[in-house]
Short mmCIF file of C-alpha atoms and ligand atoms in Angstrom, two decimals:
data_model
loop_
_atom_site.label_atom_id
_atom_site.label_comp_id
_atom_site.label_asym_id
_atom_site.label_seq_id
_atom_site.Cartn_x
_atom_site.Cartn_y
_atom_site.Cartn_z
CA MET A 1 -1.06 -25.82 1.17
CA THR A 2 -0.17 -27.29 -2.23
CA PRO A 3 2.37 -25.21 -4.19
CA PRO A 4 0.89 -23.04 -6.93
CA ALA A 5 0.80 -24.73 -10.32
CA LYS A 6 1.39 -21.90 -12.74
CA GLU A 7 3.11 -18.55 -12.59
CA PRO A 8 0.73 -15.56 -12.73
CA LEU A 9 0.79 -13.58 -15.95
CA GLN A 10 2.09 -10.03 -15.55
CA ILE A 11 1.05 -6.97 -17.60
CA LEU A 12 2.90 -3.74 -16.99
CA ALA A 13 0.81 -0.53 -17.17
CA PRO A 14 2.37 2.47 -18.89
CA ASN A 15 2.59 4.60 -15.73
CA PRO A 16 6.16 4.74 -14.55
CA SER A 17 6.98 7.46 -11.97
CA PRO A 18 9.05 8.00 -8.83
CA LEU A 19 6.22 6.42 -6.73
CA THR A 20 5.27 3.58 -9.11
CA GLY A 21 8.77 2.66 -10.24
CA PRO A 22 8.44 0.80 -13.61
CA GLY A 23 4.64 1.17 -13.40
CA THR A 24 1.75 -0.91 -12.05
CA THR A 25 2.10 -4.67 -12.46
CA THR A 26 -1.27 -6.24 -13.16
CA PHE A 27 -1.33 -9.96 -12.22
CA LEU A 28 -3.50 -12.49 -13.85
CA LEU A 29 -3.81 -15.67 -11.80
CA GLY A 30 -5.30 -18.94 -13.10
CA ASP A 31 -6.18 -20.49 -16.34
CA ALA A 32 -9.82 -21.58 -16.57
CA HIS A 33 -10.76 -19.24 -13.76
CA VAL A 34 -8.74 -15.96 -13.90
CA ALA A 35 -8.39 -13.47 -11.10
CA VAL A 36 -6.96 -10.07 -11.99
CA ILE A 37 -5.06 -8.34 -9.15
CA ASP A 38 -4.85 -4.55 -9.41
CA PRO A 39 -5.97 -3.62 -12.96
CA GLY A 40 -4.10 -0.36 -12.50
CA PRO A 41 -4.87 3.07 -13.99
CA ASP A 42 -7.86 3.69 -16.26
CA ASP A 43 -5.73 3.45 -19.42
CA PRO A 44 -8.00 1.99 -22.14
CA ALA A 45 -5.19 0.17 -24.00
CA HIS A 46 -3.90 -1.40 -20.71
CA ILE A 47 -7.35 -2.49 -19.62
CA GLU A 48 -8.17 -3.91 -23.03
CA ALA A 49 -4.86 -5.83 -22.93
CA ILE A 50 -5.81 -7.35 -19.62
CA ALA A 51 -9.27 -8.42 -20.93
CA ARG A 52 -7.70 -9.98 -24.01
CA ALA A 53 -5.18 -11.88 -21.91
CA GLY A 54 -8.00 -13.12 -19.76
CA ARG A 55 -9.70 -14.79 -22.74
CA ASP A 56 -13.26 -14.38 -21.36
CA ARG A 57 -12.24 -16.27 -18.21
CA ILE A 58 -11.92 -13.35 -15.80
CA GLY A 59 -14.22 -13.99 -12.89
CA HIS A 60 -12.62 -11.81 -10.14
CA ILE A 61 -11.13 -8.33 -10.14
CA LEU A 62 -9.29 -7.95 -6.87
CA ILE A 63 -8.01 -4.63 -5.57
CA THR A 64 -5.21 -4.18 -2.97
CA HIS A 65 -6.20 -0.54 -2.27
CA ALA A 66 -8.17 2.36 -3.64
CA HIS A 67 -5.30 4.39 -5.09
CA ARG A 68 -5.80 5.41 -8.74
CA ASP A 69 -2.74 3.60 -9.95
CA HIS A 70 -4.23 0.28 -8.62
CA SER A 71 -8.00 0.69 -8.79
CA ALA A 72 -9.03 3.34 -11.35
CA GLY A 73 -9.19 0.84 -14.23
CA ALA A 74 -11.38 -1.64 -12.33
CA ALA A 75 -14.76 -0.25 -13.52
CA ARG A 76 -13.72 -0.37 -17.16
CA LEU A 77 -12.38 -3.91 -16.81
CA SER A 78 -15.59 -4.95 -15.08
CA ARG A 79 -17.67 -3.50 -17.90
CA LEU A 80 -15.58 -5.39 -20.50
CA THR A 81 -15.62 -8.71 -18.67
CA GLY A 82 -18.70 -8.70 -16.47
CA ALA A 83 -16.49 -9.68 -13.51
CA PRO A 84 -17.22 -8.19 -10.07
CA VAL A 85 -14.76 -5.91 -8.32
CA LEU A 86 -13.68 -7.07 -4.82
CA ALA A 87 -11.93 -4.84 -2.31
CA PHE A 88 -11.86 -3.97 1.41
CA GLY A 89 -14.04 -0.92 0.70
CA ASP A 90 -14.04 2.54 -0.78
CA ALA A 91 -11.14 5.08 -0.61
CA HIS A 92 -11.80 5.91 3.04
CA ALA A 93 -12.67 2.45 4.38
CA GLY A 94 -10.55 1.17 7.26
CA ARG A 95 -9.53 4.54 8.75
CA SER A 96 -8.90 4.37 12.49
CA ALA A 97 -10.89 6.67 14.79
CA LEU A 98 -7.74 8.70 15.47
CA MET A 99 -7.02 9.14 11.75
CA ALA A 100 -10.65 10.05 10.97
CA ARG A 101 -10.47 12.77 13.61
CA LEU A 102 -7.14 14.09 12.32
CA ALA A 103 -8.62 14.19 8.79
CA ASP A 104 -11.39 16.41 10.05
CA ASP A 105 -8.88 18.65 11.78
CA GLY A 106 -7.16 19.43 8.51
CA LEU A 107 -4.25 16.99 8.15
CA GLY A 108 -4.02 17.16 4.40
CA GLY A 109 -2.84 13.98 2.58
CA GLY A 110 -5.10 11.82 0.45
CA GLU A 111 -2.55 11.68 -2.43
CA GLY A 112 -3.67 9.39 -5.23
CA LEU A 113 -7.02 8.40 -3.57
CA ASP A 114 -9.55 6.96 -5.99
CA HIS A 115 -12.70 8.79 -4.74
CA ALA A 116 -14.85 7.23 -7.48
CA PHE A 117 -13.94 3.69 -6.43
CA ALA A 118 -16.98 1.60 -5.55
CA PRO A 119 -16.33 -2.16 -5.26
CA ASP A 120 -19.12 -4.68 -5.89
CA GLN A 121 -18.11 -6.80 -2.96
CA HIS A 122 -16.32 -5.93 0.28
CA LEU A 123 -13.71 -8.43 1.51
CA ARG A 124 -13.01 -8.81 5.23
CA ASP A 125 -9.73 -9.88 6.79
CA GLY A 126 -9.20 -13.56 6.48
CA GLN A 127 -11.84 -14.08 3.79
CA VAL A 128 -11.07 -16.97 1.45
CA ILE A 129 -11.76 -16.75 -2.28
CA ALA A 130 -11.46 -20.11 -3.95
CA THR A 131 -11.90 -21.53 -7.49
CA PRO A 132 -10.67 -24.89 -8.88
CA ASP A 133 -7.55 -23.04 -10.16
CA TRP A 134 -6.49 -21.09 -7.04
CA THR A 135 -7.26 -20.14 -3.46
CA LEU A 136 -6.58 -16.65 -2.19
CA THR A 137 -6.88 -15.41 1.40
CA ALA A 138 -7.48 -11.63 1.86
CA LEU A 139 -5.35 -10.10 4.57
CA HIS A 140 -6.12 -6.60 5.89
CA THR A 141 -2.66 -5.01 5.94
CA PRO A 142 -3.11 -1.23 6.61
CA GLY A 143 -0.13 1.12 6.77
CA HIS A 144 0.19 2.56 3.28
CA ALA A 145 -3.56 2.84 2.91
CA ALA A 146 -6.25 2.21 5.62
CA GLY A 147 -8.10 -0.33 3.51
CA HIS A 148 -5.04 -2.09 2.04
CA LEU A 149 -5.42 -5.79 1.39
CA SER A 150 -2.71 -8.39 0.63
CA PHE A 151 -3.68 -11.64 -1.01
CA GLN A 152 -2.01 -14.89 0.23
CA TRP A 153 -1.64 -17.51 -2.46
CA GLY A 154 0.06 -20.64 -1.05
CA ASP A 155 3.52 -19.66 0.06
CA ARG A 156 3.36 -16.36 -1.88
CA ILE A 157 1.71 -13.12 -0.99
CA PHE A 158 0.55 -10.41 -3.42
CA CYS A 159 1.44 -7.51 -1.16
CA GLY A 160 0.31 -4.43 -3.08
CA ASP A 161 2.34 -1.32 -1.95
CA LEU A 162 3.01 -2.61 1.59
CA VAL A 163 6.47 -3.96 0.72
CA MET A 164 8.54 -3.12 -2.32
CA GLY A 165 12.06 -4.26 -3.19
CA TRP A 166 13.36 -0.99 -4.68
CA SER A 167 11.78 1.72 -2.55
CA SER A 168 10.26 2.30 0.88
CA THR A 169 6.53 2.90 0.98
CA LEU A 170 4.85 6.27 1.18
CA ILE A 171 2.99 6.60 4.53
CA SER A 172 0.89 9.70 4.29
CA PRO A 173 -1.60 10.28 7.16
CA PRO A 174 -4.58 10.03 7.57
CA ASP A 175 -4.71 7.12 5.11
CA GLY A 176 -1.13 6.15 5.87
CA ASP A 177 -0.57 5.05 9.44
CA LEU A 178 2.95 4.11 10.67
CA SER A 179 1.80 2.07 13.70
CA ALA A 180 -0.49 0.03 11.45
CA TYR A 181 2.35 -0.32 8.92
CA PHE A 182 4.59 -1.91 11.62
CA ARG A 183 1.82 -4.33 12.64
CA SER A 184 1.23 -5.32 9.02
CA LEU A 185 4.92 -5.93 8.43
CA ASP A 186 4.98 -8.14 11.48
CA ARG A 187 1.99 -10.01 10.22
CA LEU A 188 3.50 -10.64 6.80
CA ALA A 189 6.72 -11.82 8.42
CA ALA A 190 4.87 -14.22 10.75
CA LEU A 191 3.33 -15.88 7.70
CA ALA A 192 6.88 -16.53 6.42
CA PRO A 193 6.05 -16.31 2.74
CA ARG A 194 8.53 -17.67 0.26
CA VAL A 195 8.01 -14.87 -2.23
CA LEU A 196 6.36 -11.48 -2.06
CA LEU A 197 4.72 -10.10 -5.23
CA PRO A 198 4.45 -6.29 -4.98
CA THR A 199 2.36 -4.27 -7.41
CA HIS A 200 5.40 -2.09 -8.34
CA GLY A 201 8.76 -3.57 -9.19
CA PRO A 202 10.19 -7.12 -9.16
CA ALA A 203 9.18 -10.02 -6.91
CA ILE A 204 10.95 -10.25 -3.56
CA ALA A 205 12.78 -13.54 -3.13
CA ALA A 206 13.93 -12.95 0.45
CA PRO A 207 10.82 -11.53 2.14
CA LEU A 208 11.87 -11.66 5.80
CA GLN A 209 15.18 -9.90 5.04
CA ARG A 210 13.38 -7.16 3.12
CA ILE A 211 10.73 -6.75 5.81
CA ASP A 212 13.45 -6.42 8.42
CA GLU A 213 15.32 -3.82 6.35
CA LEU A 214 12.20 -1.74 5.93
CA ALA A 215 11.32 -1.91 9.70
CA ARG A 216 14.92 -0.92 10.55
CA HIS A 217 14.81 1.94 8.09
CA ARG A 218 11.65 3.37 9.93
CA ARG A 219 13.16 2.86 13.35
CA ASP A 220 16.31 4.75 12.23
CA ARG A 221 14.11 7.56 10.86
CA THR A 222 12.21 7.71 14.24
CA ALA A 223 15.61 8.06 16.03
CA GLN A 224 16.66 10.85 13.65
CA ILE A 225 13.40 12.75 14.16
CA LEU A 226 13.70 12.52 17.95
CA ALA A 227 17.37 13.67 17.78
CA ALA A 228 16.47 16.62 15.60
CA LEU A 229 13.56 17.60 17.91
CA ARG A 230 15.91 17.52 20.90
CA THR A 231 18.04 20.21 19.18
CA ARG A 232 14.90 22.34 18.59
CA PRO A 233 11.08 22.07 18.03
CA ASP A 234 10.03 21.90 14.40
CA SER A 235 7.23 21.13 11.99
CA ALA A 236 7.07 17.97 9.80
CA ALA A 237 8.15 20.13 6.88
CA GLY A 238 11.08 21.66 8.77
CA LEU A 239 12.19 18.17 9.97
CA ALA A 240 12.00 16.68 6.44
CA ARG A 241 14.21 19.53 5.27
CA ARG A 242 16.79 18.91 8.00
CA ILE A 243 16.80 15.07 7.89
CA TYR A 244 16.17 13.97 4.21
CA ALA A 245 18.89 14.45 1.67
CA VAL A 246 16.45 14.66 -1.18
CA PRO A 247 15.78 17.13 -4.09
CA GLU A 248 13.38 19.94 -3.36
CA GLN A 249 10.53 18.32 -5.42
CA VAL A 250 10.56 15.21 -3.19
CA LEU A 251 10.30 17.13 0.05
CA PRO A 252 6.50 17.21 0.10
CA ILE A 253 6.42 13.37 0.08
CA ALA A 254 9.22 13.24 2.70
CA THR A 255 7.18 15.66 4.81
CA ARG A 256 4.15 13.27 4.77
CA ASN A 257 6.40 10.46 5.92
CA VAL A 258 7.79 12.49 8.78
CA LEU A 259 4.21 13.45 9.79
CA ALA A 260 3.41 9.78 9.98
CA HIS A 261 6.35 9.24 12.44
CA LEU A 262 5.28 12.28 14.54
CA ILE A 263 1.71 11.01 14.84
CA ALA A 264 3.02 7.61 15.88
CA LEU A 265 5.37 9.25 18.44
CA SER A 266 2.54 11.38 19.79
CA GLN A 267 0.50 8.20 20.30
CA ILE A 268 3.13 6.91 22.71
CA GLY A 269 3.61 10.22 24.37
CA ALA A 270 7.18 10.77 23.04
CA VAL A 271 6.42 14.13 21.38
CA ASP A 272 4.24 17.08 22.39
CA PHE A 273 2.45 19.81 20.39
CA PRO A 274 0.25 22.78 21.17
CA GLY A 275 -3.44 22.83 20.17
CA ILE A 276 -4.71 20.43 17.43
CA LEU A 277 -2.48 18.31 15.29
CA SER A 278 -2.29 19.56 11.72
CA ALA A 279 0.13 19.49 8.81
CA GLU A 280 1.71 22.72 10.20
CA THR A 281 2.02 21.65 13.85
CA VAL A 282 5.30 22.36 15.58
CA PHE A 283 6.36 19.38 17.71
CA SER A 284 8.80 19.10 20.59
CA THR A 285 10.12 16.18 22.57
CA ALA A 286 7.99 15.30 25.57
ZN1 LIG B 1 -0.82 3.17 -3.20
#
C-alpha cells in the first residue's frame, strides 16, 4: 500500500480520567473526504469543534466500539454533518455464546456501554471503506469490547482501546473477553503495523514491542492467579485484593480483570467452581 499522505488531525475531548488517560482523541482523516474516528462523549462543544474542523467534508463517522467515551457523540455529529455512523453493531453486538449465557446468569459488568448507540451501517470484519483520500480496512478485534473494531490505514492501525501505550486495557466480562483479547493482539502483531494510534494517549511507535509487553503482563497475571488459588480457593474480588497493589477505589476494576482471567482459565479446564459462574463465584484450581 502507498504510505499515507497527510497526518490525521487530532482533537482531544475534555474527558480525562483513570480509564481514558488524557481523554478521548478524535481523529479526522482526509482532506476533501473526511472520516471521523471515535467522536467521543456527547459533549456539545467537542462535537461542534469536530464539525468545524471537518469543514462540511465529513462523510464517514467511524466507531471503534460502543462505549460512551467513544460513541455517545456520534448521533449529534451525524445530525450536524449529515454523515452516517458506521460500526460493528450496537452495544451488545459480537458477544460470544458463552459470554451471552454468562451475562444471563448475572455476571455484572457492562461498564460504559452506550445502550442508545444505533449505527446507520454495520461493518463486518475485513470490510474496506475507500475514498480518493484514504482507504481503511475494518478489523474485528474483540477483547476489550465484543464489537470492537480497529481500522487499518496503510501501515498504521487506529486500534481504539485494544492497545494503549500508558495503560493496560480493562477487560470486563461479558463484553470483555480475555481469550478474544489474546487473539486480537496476535492479529494486530501479524499485520506488523509501523504505528498504532489508540483512542486514548499518544501514538505507539514500536507496536510489536508494546503488544508483546501487554501479552506478557496478562500471562504473568494468569500465573499469579493460579498461584493464589493453589494457596486457597477465592472469588475474583478476593483474588484482586490479594494480587493487585492498588488503592481501594480501583479494586472493582481489578476484580473485573481477574474475573476475565478466571473465565479464560475455566474455558481450558484449569480452574473449577461450584454451580453457575457469577461475579461472586469462588474458584479453585482444577
Ligand atoms: Zn472502551
